[in-house]
Short mmCIF file of C-alpha atoms in Angstrom, two decimals:
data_model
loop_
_atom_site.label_atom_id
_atom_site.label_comp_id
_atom_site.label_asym_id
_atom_site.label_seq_id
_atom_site.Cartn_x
_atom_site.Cartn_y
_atom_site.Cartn_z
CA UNK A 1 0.00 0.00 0.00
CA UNK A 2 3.15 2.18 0.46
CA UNK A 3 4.13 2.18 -3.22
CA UNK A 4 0.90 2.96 -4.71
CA UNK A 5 -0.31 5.93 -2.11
CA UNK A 6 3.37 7.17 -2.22
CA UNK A 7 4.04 6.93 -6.04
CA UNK A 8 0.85 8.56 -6.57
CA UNK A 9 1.66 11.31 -3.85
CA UNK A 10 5.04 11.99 -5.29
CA UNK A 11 3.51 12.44 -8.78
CA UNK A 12 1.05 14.94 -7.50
CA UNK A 13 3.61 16.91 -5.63
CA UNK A 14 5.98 16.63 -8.38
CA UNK A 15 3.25 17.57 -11.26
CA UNK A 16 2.02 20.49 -8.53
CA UNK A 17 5.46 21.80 -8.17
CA UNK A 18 5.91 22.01 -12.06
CA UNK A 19 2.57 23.98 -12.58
CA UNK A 20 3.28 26.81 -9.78
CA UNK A 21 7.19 26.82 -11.81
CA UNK A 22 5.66 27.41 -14.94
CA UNK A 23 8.27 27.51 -17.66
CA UNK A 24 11.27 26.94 -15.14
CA UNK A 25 9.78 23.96 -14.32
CA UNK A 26 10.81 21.94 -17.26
CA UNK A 27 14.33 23.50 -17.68
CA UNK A 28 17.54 22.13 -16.15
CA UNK A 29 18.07 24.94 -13.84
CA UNK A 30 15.75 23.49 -11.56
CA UNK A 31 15.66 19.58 -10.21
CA UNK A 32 11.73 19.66 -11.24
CA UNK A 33 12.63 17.96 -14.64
CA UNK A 34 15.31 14.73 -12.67
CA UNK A 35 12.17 14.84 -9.76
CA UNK A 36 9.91 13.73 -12.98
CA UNK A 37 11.95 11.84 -14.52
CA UNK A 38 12.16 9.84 -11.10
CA UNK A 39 8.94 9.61 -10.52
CA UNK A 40 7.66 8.79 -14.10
CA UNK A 41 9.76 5.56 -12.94
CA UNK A 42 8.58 4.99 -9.96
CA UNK A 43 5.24 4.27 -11.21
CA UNK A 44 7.25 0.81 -13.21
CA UNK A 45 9.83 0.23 -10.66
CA UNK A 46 9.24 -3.06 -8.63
CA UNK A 47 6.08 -3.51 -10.49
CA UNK A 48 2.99 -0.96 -11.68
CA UNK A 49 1.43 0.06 -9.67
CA UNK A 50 -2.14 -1.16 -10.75
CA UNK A 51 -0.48 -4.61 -10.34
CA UNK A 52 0.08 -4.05 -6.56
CA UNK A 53 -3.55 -2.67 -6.27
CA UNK A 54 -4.59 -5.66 -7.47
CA UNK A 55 -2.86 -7.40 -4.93
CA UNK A 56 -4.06 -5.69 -2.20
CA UNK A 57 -7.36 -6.17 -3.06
CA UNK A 58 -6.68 -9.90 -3.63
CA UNK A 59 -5.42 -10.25 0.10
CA UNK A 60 -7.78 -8.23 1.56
CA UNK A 61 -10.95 -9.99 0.41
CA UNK A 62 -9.45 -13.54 0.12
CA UNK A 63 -11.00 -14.30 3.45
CA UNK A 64 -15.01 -12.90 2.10
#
């Protein structure tokens, strides 16, 4: 449940801070663009994260 509330958290903070940067936000001056990059992954890394929802749904109604 950590992955998928915290990849999707980091994604809106991430897309949040890039809106309120405007412009800036996608240059290299700024770590917005690497922070996007990073997060973009985050969502495959170790899995999607629709595949761990699944999951969690599998384990928590295994026993209904």
């Amino acid at each position: 449940m950590i992955k998928v509330f915290g990849t999707e958290m980091a994604t809106e903070v991430v897309n949040h801070a890039m809106q309120c940067h405007g412009a800036m936000g996608m240059t290299k001056e700024l770590p917005l663009q690497l922070m996007a990059n990073q997060v973009r992954l985050m969502h495959v890394y170790e899995g999607p994260t629709e595949v761990h929802r699944m999951a969690i749904a599998k384990r928590t109604l295994k026993d209904f």
